[in-house]
Short mmCIF file of C-alpha atoms in Angstrom, two decimals:
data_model
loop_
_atom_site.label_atom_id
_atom_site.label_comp_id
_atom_site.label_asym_id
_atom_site.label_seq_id
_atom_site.Cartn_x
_atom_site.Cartn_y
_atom_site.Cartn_z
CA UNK A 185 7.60 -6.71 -10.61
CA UNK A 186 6.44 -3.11 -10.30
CA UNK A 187 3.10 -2.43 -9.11
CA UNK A 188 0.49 0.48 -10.74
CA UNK A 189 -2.70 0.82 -9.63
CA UNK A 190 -5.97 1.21 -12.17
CA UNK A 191 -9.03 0.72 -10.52
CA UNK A 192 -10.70 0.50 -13.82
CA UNK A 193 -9.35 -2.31 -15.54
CA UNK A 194 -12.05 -5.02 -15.05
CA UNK A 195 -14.37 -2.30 -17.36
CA UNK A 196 -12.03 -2.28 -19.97
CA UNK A 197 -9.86 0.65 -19.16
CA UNK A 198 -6.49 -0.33 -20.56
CA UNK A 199 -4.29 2.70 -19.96
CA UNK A 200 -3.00 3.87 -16.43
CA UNK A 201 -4.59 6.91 -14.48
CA UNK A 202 -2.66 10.37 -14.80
CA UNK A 203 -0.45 10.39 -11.84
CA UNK A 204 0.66 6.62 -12.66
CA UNK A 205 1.60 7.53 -16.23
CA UNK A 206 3.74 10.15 -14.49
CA UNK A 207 5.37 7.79 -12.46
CA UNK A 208 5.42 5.33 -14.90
CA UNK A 209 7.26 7.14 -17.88
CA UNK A 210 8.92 9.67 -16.13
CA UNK A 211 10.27 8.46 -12.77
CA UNK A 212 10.69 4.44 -13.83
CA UNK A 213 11.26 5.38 -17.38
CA UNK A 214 9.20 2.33 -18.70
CA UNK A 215 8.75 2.07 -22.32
CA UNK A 216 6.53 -0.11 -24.88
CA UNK A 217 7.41 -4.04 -24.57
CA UNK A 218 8.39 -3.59 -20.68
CA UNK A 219 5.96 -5.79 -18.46
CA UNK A 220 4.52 -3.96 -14.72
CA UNK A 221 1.97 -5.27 -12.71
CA UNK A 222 -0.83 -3.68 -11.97
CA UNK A 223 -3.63 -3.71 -8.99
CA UNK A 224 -7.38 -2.70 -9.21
CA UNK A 225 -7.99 -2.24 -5.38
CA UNK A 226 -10.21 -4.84 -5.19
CA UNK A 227 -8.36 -8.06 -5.00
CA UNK A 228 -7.33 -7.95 -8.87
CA UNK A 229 -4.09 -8.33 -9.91
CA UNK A 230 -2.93 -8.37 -13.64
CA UNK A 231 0.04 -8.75 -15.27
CA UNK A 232 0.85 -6.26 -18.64
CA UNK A 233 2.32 -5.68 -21.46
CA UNK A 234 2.98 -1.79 -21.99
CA UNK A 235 2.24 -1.05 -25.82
CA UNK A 236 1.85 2.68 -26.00
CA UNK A 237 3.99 4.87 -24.13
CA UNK A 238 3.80 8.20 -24.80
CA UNK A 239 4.34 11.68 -22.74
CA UNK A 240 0.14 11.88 -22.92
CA UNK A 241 -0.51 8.26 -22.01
CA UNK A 242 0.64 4.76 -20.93
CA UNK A 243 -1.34 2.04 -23.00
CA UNK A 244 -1.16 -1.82 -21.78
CA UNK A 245 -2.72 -5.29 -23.15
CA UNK A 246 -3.34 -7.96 -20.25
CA UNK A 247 -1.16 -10.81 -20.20
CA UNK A 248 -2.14 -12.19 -17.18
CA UNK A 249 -4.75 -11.67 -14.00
CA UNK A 250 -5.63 -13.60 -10.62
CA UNK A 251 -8.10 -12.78 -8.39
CA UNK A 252 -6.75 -12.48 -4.74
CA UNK A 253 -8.64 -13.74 -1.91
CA UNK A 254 -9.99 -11.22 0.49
CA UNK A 255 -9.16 -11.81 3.78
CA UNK A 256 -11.47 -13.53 6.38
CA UNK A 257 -12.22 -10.31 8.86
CA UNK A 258 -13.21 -6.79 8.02
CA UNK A 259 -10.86 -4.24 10.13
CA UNK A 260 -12.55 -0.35 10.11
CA UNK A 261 -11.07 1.92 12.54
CA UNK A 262 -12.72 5.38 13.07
CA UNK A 263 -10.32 7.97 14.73
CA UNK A 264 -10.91 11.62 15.48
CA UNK A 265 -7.73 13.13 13.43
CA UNK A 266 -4.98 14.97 15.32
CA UNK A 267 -4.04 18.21 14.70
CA UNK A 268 -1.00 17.34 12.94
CA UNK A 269 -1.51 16.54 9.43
CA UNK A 270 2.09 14.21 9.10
CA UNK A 271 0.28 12.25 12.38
CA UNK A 272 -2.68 11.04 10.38
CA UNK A 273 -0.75 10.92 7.56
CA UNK A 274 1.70 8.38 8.95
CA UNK A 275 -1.37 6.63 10.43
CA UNK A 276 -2.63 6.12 7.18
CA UNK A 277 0.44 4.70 5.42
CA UNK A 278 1.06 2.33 8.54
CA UNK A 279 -2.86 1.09 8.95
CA UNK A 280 -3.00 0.44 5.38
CA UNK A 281 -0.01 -1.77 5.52
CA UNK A 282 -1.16 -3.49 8.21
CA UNK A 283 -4.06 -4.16 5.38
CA UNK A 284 -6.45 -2.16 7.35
CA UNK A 285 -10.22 -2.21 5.25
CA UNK A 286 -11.52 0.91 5.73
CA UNK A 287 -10.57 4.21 8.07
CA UNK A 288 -13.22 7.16 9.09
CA UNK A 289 -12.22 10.18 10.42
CA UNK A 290 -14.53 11.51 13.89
CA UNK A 291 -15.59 14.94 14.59
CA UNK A 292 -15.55 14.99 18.11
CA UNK A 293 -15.76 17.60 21.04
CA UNK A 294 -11.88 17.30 21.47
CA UNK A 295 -11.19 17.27 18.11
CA UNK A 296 -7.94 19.39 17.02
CA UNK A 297 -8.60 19.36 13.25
CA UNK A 298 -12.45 19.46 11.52
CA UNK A 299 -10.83 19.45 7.78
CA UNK A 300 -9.34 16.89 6.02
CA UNK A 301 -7.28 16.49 2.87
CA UNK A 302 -8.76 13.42 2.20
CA UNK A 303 -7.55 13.15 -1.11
CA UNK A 304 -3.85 13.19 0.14
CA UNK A 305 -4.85 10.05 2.31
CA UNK A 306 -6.21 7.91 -0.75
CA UNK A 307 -2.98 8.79 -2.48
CA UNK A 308 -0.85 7.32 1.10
CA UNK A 309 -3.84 4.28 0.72
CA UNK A 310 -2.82 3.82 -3.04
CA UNK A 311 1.09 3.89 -2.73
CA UNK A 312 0.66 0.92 0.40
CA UNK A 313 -1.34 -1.09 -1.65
CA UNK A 314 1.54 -1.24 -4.18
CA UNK A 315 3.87 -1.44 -0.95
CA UNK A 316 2.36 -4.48 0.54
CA UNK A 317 1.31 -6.06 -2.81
CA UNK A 318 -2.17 -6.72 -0.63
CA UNK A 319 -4.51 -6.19 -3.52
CA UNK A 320 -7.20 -4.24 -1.57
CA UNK A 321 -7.30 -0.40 -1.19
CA UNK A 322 -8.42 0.94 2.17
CA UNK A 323 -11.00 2.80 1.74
CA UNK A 324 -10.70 6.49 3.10
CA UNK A 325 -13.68 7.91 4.64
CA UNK A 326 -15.20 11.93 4.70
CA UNK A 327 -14.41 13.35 7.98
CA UNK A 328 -17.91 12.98 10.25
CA UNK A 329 -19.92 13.45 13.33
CA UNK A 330 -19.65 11.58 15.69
CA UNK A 331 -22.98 10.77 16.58
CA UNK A 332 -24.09 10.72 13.03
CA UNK A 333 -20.92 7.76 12.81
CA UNK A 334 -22.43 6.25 15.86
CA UNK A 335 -26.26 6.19 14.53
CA UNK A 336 -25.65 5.23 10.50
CA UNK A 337 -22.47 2.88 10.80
CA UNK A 338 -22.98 -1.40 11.04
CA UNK A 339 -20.66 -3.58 12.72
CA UNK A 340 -20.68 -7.79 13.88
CA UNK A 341 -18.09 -6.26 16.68
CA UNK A 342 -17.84 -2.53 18.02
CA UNK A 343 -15.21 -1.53 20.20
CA UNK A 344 -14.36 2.12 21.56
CA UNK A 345 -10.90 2.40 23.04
CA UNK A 346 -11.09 4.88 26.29
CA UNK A 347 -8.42 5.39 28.93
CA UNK A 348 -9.91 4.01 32.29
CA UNK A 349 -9.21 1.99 34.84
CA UNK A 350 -10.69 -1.99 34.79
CA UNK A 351 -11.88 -2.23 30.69
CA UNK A 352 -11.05 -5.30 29.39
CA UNK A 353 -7.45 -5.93 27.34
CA UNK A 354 -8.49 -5.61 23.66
CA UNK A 355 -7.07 -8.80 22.52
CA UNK A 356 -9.01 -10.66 25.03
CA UNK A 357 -12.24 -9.66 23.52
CA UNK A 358 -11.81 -9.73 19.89
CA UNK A 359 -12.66 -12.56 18.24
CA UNK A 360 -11.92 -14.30 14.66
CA UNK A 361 -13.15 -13.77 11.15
CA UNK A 362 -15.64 -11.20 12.08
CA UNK A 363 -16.43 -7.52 11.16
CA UNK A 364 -15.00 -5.32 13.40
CA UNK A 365 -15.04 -1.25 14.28
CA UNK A 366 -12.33 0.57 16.55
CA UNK A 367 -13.71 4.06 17.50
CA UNK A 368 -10.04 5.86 18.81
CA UNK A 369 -10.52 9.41 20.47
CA UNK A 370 -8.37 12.74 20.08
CA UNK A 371 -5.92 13.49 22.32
CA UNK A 372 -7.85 14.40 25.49
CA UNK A 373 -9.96 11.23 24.70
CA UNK A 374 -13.65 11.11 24.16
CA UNK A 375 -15.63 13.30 26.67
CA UNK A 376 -17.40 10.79 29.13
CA UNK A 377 -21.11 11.79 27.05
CA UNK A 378 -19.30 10.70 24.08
CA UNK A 379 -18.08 7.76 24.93
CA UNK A 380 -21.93 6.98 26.93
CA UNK A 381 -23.35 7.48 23.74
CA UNK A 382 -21.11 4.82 22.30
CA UNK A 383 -21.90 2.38 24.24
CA UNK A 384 -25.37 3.21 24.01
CA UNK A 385 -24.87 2.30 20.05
CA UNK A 386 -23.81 -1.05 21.03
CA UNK A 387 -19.51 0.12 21.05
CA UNK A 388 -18.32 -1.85 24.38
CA UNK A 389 -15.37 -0.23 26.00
CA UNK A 390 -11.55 -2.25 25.54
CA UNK A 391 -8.75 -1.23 26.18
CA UNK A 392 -5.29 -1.25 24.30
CA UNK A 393 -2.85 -1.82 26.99
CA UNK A 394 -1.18 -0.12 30.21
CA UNK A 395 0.67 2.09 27.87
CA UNK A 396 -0.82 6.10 27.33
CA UNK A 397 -0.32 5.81 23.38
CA UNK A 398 -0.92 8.90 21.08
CA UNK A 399 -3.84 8.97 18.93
CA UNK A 400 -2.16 7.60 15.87
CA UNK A 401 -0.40 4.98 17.72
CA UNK A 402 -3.69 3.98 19.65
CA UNK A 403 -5.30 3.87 16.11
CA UNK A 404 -2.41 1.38 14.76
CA UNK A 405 -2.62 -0.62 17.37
CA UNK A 406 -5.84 -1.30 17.68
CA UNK A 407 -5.44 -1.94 13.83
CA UNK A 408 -2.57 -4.30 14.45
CA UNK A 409 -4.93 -6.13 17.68
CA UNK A 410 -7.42 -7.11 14.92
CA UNK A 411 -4.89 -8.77 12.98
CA UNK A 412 -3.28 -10.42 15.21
CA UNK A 413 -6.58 -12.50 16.63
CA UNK A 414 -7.25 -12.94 12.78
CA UNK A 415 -3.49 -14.51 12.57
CA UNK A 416 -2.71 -12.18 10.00
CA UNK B 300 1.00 17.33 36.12
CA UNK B 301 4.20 18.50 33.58
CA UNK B 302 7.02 15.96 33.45
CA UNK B 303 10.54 15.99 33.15
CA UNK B 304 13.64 14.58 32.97
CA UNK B 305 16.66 14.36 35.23
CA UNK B 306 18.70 11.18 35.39
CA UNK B 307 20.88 12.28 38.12
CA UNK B 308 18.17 13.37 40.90
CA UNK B 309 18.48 10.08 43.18
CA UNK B 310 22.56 10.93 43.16
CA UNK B 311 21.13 15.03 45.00
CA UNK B 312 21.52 16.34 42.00
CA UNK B 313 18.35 18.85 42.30
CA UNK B 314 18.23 21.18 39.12
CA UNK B 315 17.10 20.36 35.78
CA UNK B 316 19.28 19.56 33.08
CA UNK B 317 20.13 22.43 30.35
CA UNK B 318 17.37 21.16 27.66
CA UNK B 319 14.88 20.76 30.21
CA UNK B 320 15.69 23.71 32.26
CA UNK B 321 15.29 26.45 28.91
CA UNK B 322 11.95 23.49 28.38
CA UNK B 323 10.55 24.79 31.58
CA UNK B 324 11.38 28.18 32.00
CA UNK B 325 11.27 29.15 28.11
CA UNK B 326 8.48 27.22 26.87
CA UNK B 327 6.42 26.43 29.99
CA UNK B 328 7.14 29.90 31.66
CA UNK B 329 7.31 27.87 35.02
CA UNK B 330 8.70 30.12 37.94
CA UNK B 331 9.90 29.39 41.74
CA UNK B 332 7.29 28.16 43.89
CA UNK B 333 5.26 25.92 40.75
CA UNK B 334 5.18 22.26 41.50
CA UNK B 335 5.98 19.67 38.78
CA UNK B 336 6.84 16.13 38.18
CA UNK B 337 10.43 14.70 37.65
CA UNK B 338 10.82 10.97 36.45
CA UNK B 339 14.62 9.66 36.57
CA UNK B 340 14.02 6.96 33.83
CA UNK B 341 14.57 4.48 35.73
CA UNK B 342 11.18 3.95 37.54
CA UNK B 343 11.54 7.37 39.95
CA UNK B 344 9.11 9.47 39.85
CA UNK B 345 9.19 12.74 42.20
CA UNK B 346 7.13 15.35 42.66
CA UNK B 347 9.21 18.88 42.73
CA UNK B 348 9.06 22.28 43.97
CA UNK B 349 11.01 24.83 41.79
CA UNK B 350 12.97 26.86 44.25
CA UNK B 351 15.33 29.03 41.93
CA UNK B 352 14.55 29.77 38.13
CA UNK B 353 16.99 31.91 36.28
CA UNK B 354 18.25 32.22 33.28
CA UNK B 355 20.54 29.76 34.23
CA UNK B 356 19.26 27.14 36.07
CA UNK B 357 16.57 25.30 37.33
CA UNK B 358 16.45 23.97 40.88
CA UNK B 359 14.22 22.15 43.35
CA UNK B 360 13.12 20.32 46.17
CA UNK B 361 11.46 16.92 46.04
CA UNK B 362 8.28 17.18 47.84
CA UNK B 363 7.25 13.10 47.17
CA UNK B 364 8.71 10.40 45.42
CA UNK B 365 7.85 7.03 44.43
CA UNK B 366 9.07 4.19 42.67
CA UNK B 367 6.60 2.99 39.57
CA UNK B 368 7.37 -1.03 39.59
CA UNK B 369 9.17 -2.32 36.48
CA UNK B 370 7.20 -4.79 33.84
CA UNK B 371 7.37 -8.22 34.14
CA UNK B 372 9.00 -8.47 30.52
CA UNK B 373 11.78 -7.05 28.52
CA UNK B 374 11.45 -5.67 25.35
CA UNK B 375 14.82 -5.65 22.61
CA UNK B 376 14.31 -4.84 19.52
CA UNK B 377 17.53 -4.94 17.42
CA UNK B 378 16.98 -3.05 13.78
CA UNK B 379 18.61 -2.31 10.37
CA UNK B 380 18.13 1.83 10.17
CA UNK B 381 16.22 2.80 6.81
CA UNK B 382 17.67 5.15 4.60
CA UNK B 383 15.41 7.91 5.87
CA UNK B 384 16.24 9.56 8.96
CA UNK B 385 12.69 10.20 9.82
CA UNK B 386 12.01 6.63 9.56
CA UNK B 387 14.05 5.85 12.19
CA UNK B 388 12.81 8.48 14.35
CA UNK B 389 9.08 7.34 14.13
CA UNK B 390 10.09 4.04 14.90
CA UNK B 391 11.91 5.26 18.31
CA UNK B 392 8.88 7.13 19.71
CA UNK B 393 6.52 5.09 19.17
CA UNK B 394 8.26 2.10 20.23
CA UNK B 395 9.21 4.14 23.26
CA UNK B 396 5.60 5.37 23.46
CA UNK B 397 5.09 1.52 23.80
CA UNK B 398 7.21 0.83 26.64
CA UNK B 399 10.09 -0.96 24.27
CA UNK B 400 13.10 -1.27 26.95
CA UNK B 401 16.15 -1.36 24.66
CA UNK B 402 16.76 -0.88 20.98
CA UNK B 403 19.78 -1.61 19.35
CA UNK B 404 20.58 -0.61 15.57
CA UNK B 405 22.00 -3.49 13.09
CA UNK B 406 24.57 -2.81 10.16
CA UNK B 407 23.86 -5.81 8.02
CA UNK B 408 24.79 -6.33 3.83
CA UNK B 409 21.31 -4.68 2.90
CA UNK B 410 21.82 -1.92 5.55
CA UNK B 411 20.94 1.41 3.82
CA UNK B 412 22.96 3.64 6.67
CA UNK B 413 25.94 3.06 8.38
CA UNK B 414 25.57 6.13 10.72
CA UNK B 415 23.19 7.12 13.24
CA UNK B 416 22.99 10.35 15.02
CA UNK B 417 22.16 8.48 18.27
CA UNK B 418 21.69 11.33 20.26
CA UNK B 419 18.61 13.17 18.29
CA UNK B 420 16.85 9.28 19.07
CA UNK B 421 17.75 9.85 22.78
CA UNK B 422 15.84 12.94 22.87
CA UNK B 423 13.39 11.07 21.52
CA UNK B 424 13.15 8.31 23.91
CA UNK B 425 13.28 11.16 26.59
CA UNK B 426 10.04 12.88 25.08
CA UNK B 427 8.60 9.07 24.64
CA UNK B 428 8.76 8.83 28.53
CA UNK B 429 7.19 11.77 29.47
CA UNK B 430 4.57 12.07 27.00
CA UNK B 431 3.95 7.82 27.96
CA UNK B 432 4.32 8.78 32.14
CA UNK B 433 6.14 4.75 32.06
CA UNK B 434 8.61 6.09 34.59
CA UNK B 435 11.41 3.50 32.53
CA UNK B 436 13.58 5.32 29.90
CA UNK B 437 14.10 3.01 26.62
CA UNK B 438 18.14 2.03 26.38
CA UNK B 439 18.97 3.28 22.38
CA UNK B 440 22.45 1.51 21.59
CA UNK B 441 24.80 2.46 18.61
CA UNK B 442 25.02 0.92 15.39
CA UNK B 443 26.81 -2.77 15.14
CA UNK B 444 27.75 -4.77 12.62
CA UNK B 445 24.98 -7.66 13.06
CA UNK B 446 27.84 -10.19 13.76
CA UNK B 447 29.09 -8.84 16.60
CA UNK B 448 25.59 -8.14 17.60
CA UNK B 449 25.18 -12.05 17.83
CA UNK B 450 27.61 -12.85 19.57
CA UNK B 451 27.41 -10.47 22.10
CA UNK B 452 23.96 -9.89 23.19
CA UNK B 453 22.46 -12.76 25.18
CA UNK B 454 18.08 -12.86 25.83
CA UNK B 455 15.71 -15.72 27.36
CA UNK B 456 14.17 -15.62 24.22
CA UNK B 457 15.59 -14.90 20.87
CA UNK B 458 13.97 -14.02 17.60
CA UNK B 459 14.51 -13.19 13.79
CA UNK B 460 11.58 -12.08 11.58
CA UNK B 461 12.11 -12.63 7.83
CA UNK B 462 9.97 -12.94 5.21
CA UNK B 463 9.95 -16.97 4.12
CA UNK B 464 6.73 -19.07 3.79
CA UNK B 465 5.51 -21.75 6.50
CA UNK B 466 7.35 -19.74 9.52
CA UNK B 467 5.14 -19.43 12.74
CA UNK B 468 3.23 -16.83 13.25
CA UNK B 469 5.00 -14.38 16.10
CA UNK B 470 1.68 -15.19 18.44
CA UNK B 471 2.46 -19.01 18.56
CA UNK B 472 6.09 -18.79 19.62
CA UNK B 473 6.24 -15.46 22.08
CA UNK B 474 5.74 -16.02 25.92
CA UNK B 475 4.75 -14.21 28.63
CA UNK B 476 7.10 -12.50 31.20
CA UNK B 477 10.38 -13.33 29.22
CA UNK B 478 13.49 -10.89 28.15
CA UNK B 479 12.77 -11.14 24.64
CA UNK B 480 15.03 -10.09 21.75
CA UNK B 481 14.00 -9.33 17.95
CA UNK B 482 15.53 -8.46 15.08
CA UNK B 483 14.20 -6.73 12.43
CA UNK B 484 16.00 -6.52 9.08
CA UNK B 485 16.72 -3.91 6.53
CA UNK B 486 14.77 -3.36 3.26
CA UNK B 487 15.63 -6.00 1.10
CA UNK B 488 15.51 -7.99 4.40
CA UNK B 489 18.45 -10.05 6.11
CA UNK B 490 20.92 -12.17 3.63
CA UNK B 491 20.66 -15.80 3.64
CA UNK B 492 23.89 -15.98 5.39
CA UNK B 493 22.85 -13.55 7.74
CA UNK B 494 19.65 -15.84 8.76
CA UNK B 495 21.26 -18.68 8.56
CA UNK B 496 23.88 -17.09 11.40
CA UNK B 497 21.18 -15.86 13.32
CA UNK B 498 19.54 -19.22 13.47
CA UNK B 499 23.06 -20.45 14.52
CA UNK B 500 23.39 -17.97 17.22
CA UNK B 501 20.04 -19.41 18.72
CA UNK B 502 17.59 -16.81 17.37
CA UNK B 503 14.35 -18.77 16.13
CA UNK B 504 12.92 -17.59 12.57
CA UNK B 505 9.20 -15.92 12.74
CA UNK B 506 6.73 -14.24 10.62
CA UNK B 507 5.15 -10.86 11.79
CA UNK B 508 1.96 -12.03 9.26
CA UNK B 509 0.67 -11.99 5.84
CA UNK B 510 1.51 -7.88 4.62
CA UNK B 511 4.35 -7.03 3.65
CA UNK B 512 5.87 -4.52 6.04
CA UNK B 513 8.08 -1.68 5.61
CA UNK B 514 11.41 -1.78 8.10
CA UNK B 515 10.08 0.86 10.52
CA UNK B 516 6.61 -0.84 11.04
CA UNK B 517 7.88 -4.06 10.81
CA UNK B 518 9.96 -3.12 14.22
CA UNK B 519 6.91 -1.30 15.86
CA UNK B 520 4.20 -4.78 15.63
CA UNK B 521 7.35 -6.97 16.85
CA UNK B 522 7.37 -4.35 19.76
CA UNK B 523 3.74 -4.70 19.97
CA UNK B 524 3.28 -8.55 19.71
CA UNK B 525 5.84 -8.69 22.50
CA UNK B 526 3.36 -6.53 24.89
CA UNK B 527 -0.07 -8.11 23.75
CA UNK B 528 1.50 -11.80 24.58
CA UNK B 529 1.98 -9.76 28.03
CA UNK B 530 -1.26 -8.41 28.26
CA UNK B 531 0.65 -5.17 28.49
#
C-alpha cells in the first residue's frame, strides 16, 4: 500500500494536501477507485478510497482507520546544525527513521549555520514517516538559543554529549520508557561555559563512545542509543 | 594536529602519496620545516617533519611514532549497494567514522547495482580515518555474489538482519569482544532462499527493531549495535 500523509483527516478534511496531490496524480498516476493509505502524523492510519481525481484535487472516502500505539519513550535530540545543509538534512531523514519524536536545532557559540530551512526538514520528516510506515511525524523545531533551550525546555532524562575524558558510556545511563533529551554540539563542541550551563539545567554529561563522530553522526547515534535501551 | 595518510611509511617509504601530497601542499599550503601527523592505517601513528615540498613531492622525517592498540572486537558488515551512489557513500563514512573494520558489498536477487566504483569508497574510508584519528583503516571489499560470500567468509559470530516478526532483538544475541559479521540486505530485503542459505551457512536471523529502515541506515545501527554491546 502507498502511503500519503494528511494531517487533517480526523477534522474531516477528505482530500490530500497540495504537494501529495502532485505526487499522487502526477508521479503515481492514481486515479478514482484506486485505494492508498494515508497517515495523519499522529498515530492515525486510514485506509481510502480515491473518488475525485482531478489535476486541482485528489478527493478520498475512508474505508478503513486504526489508531497506532505510540511508543513507550519520548526521544528529542537538540543539535547545533552544521554548516552543511545536505549534513542536517541527512540527519533528519535518518533520525526520523529511527522514529525519532522531536529534533531542535541550537544556536551555539560554535555554531556554523544560524538559519534554517526548516520547512525543507518537515518535508524530509514527512517523506520518513511514509518510509517507515511509523505513524508519528517528528516534529521539527525553530532554530534557538541555547540558553533560552536550556531555561524553557522539560525533560524526565537530560543528557549533553561532550568529548572528554571519564563521562559515562551513554547506554549505561539511559534508562527505559522515559522522556529523554540529547543536547549534541557543533563541530568544535560546546564551549566549556556552555556545556557548565547545561549541567547547571539539570543536562548530565554521557558520552557516545571512543569514536570522534561528526555532528550528524553524534546526533544519530545518540538517537539510535535511546532506542536501543527502549528495545526498539 | 593535520593528519594524513601513507600506507607504506613503516616499509621507509617517507613522502606522501600523490592525493595527499597536492592535499598538503595545495590545500593546506604546508611547506618544509611544518610538523604534521601521519597514520599508516594500520594502528601507526607518526609524527612528521616535512623536509622537501615541491611541486612534486612531499617528504619527511618521522620525529615520533606510536602504535594506537587495536579494539577488542571486529566489525564486518557485508551489504547489498542501493541504487544511489550517494547512498553507498554515506554509509562508508560514517561506518568508517564509527570504527567499522571491514565492509564487504553483496550482489543478491533484489540487488539494485551490480557495480561499485570501489575506489571513490576507499577515499572515503581514508578521509573516515583521519577525520575519526582511529589510527585502523576500514578494509572495503568488491562486490560478490552473496553465495560465494557464504561460503567463503568465516566470523566468531555470524548474523543476518531481515525483516520477519518474533526475531530477537540485535541487543539480546550480540557479545562483547567477538569478530562479528552482518549482513544487511538490499531494498526489497534478502529472498527467502537467500535467508534460508544464510541460516544454512551458520548466520543467525535478527531484527535491528521496530522502524522500518532504509538499506544504508539499516547497515550503519548494525555497525553501531556491534560497538554499544562493546561499550565502544
Amino acid at each position: 500500500m502507498i502511503y500519503f500523509y494528511q494531517p487533517d483527516i480526523a477534522k474531516g478534511i477528505h482530500e490530500l494536501p497540495e504537494d501529495e496531490h502532485q505526487h499522487c496524480t502526477r508521479v503515481l498516476r492514481k486515479t478514482s477507485g484506486d485505494e492508498v493509505g494515508i497517515f495523519d502524523g499522529v498515530g492515525g492510519m486510514y485506509k481510502v478510497l480515491l473518488t475525485e481525481v482531478s489535476k486541482k484535487q485528489t478527493k478520498f472516502e475512508i474505508v478503513e482507520s486504526r489508531q497506532l500505539v505510540r511508543k513507550s519513550f519520548y526521544n528529542h535530540i537538540a543539535i547545533a546544525p552544521t554548516k552543511n545543509m545536505d549534513r542536517i538534512e541527512w540527519f533528519v531523514e535518518k533520525a526520523c527513521e529511527l522514529g525519532v519524536d522531536e529534533i531542535s536545532f541550537l544556536l551555539t557559540k560554535n555554531s556554523e549555520r544560524d538559519k534554517l530551512r526548516i520547512d525543507r526538514l518537515e518535508k524530509k520528516a514527512v517523506s520518513a514517516l511514509k518510509q517507515s510506515k511509523s505513524g508519528y511525524l517528528t516534529k521539527i523545531n525553530e532554530l534557538v538559543k541555547l540558553d533560552q533551550f536550556l531555561s524553557q525546555t522539560p525533560s524526565d532524562l537530560k543528557f549533553i554529549a561532550v568529548v572528554e575524558e571519564n563521562l559515562p558510556y551513554y547506554a549505561e545511563v539511559l534508562q527505559q520508557d522515559r522522556n529523554v533529551l540529547t543536547l549534541i554540539g557543533p563541530e568544535g563542541d560546546f564551549t566549556q561555559e556552555e556545556s557548565k550551563s547545561a549541567v547547571a539545567s539539570g543536562f548530565r554529561k554521557i558520552s557516545l563512545g571512543k569514536s570522534v563522530l561528526r555532528t550528524e553522526t553524534a546526533g544519530l547515534m545518540a538517537s539510535h542509543f535511546v532506542n536501543t535501551i527502549n528495545r526498539y
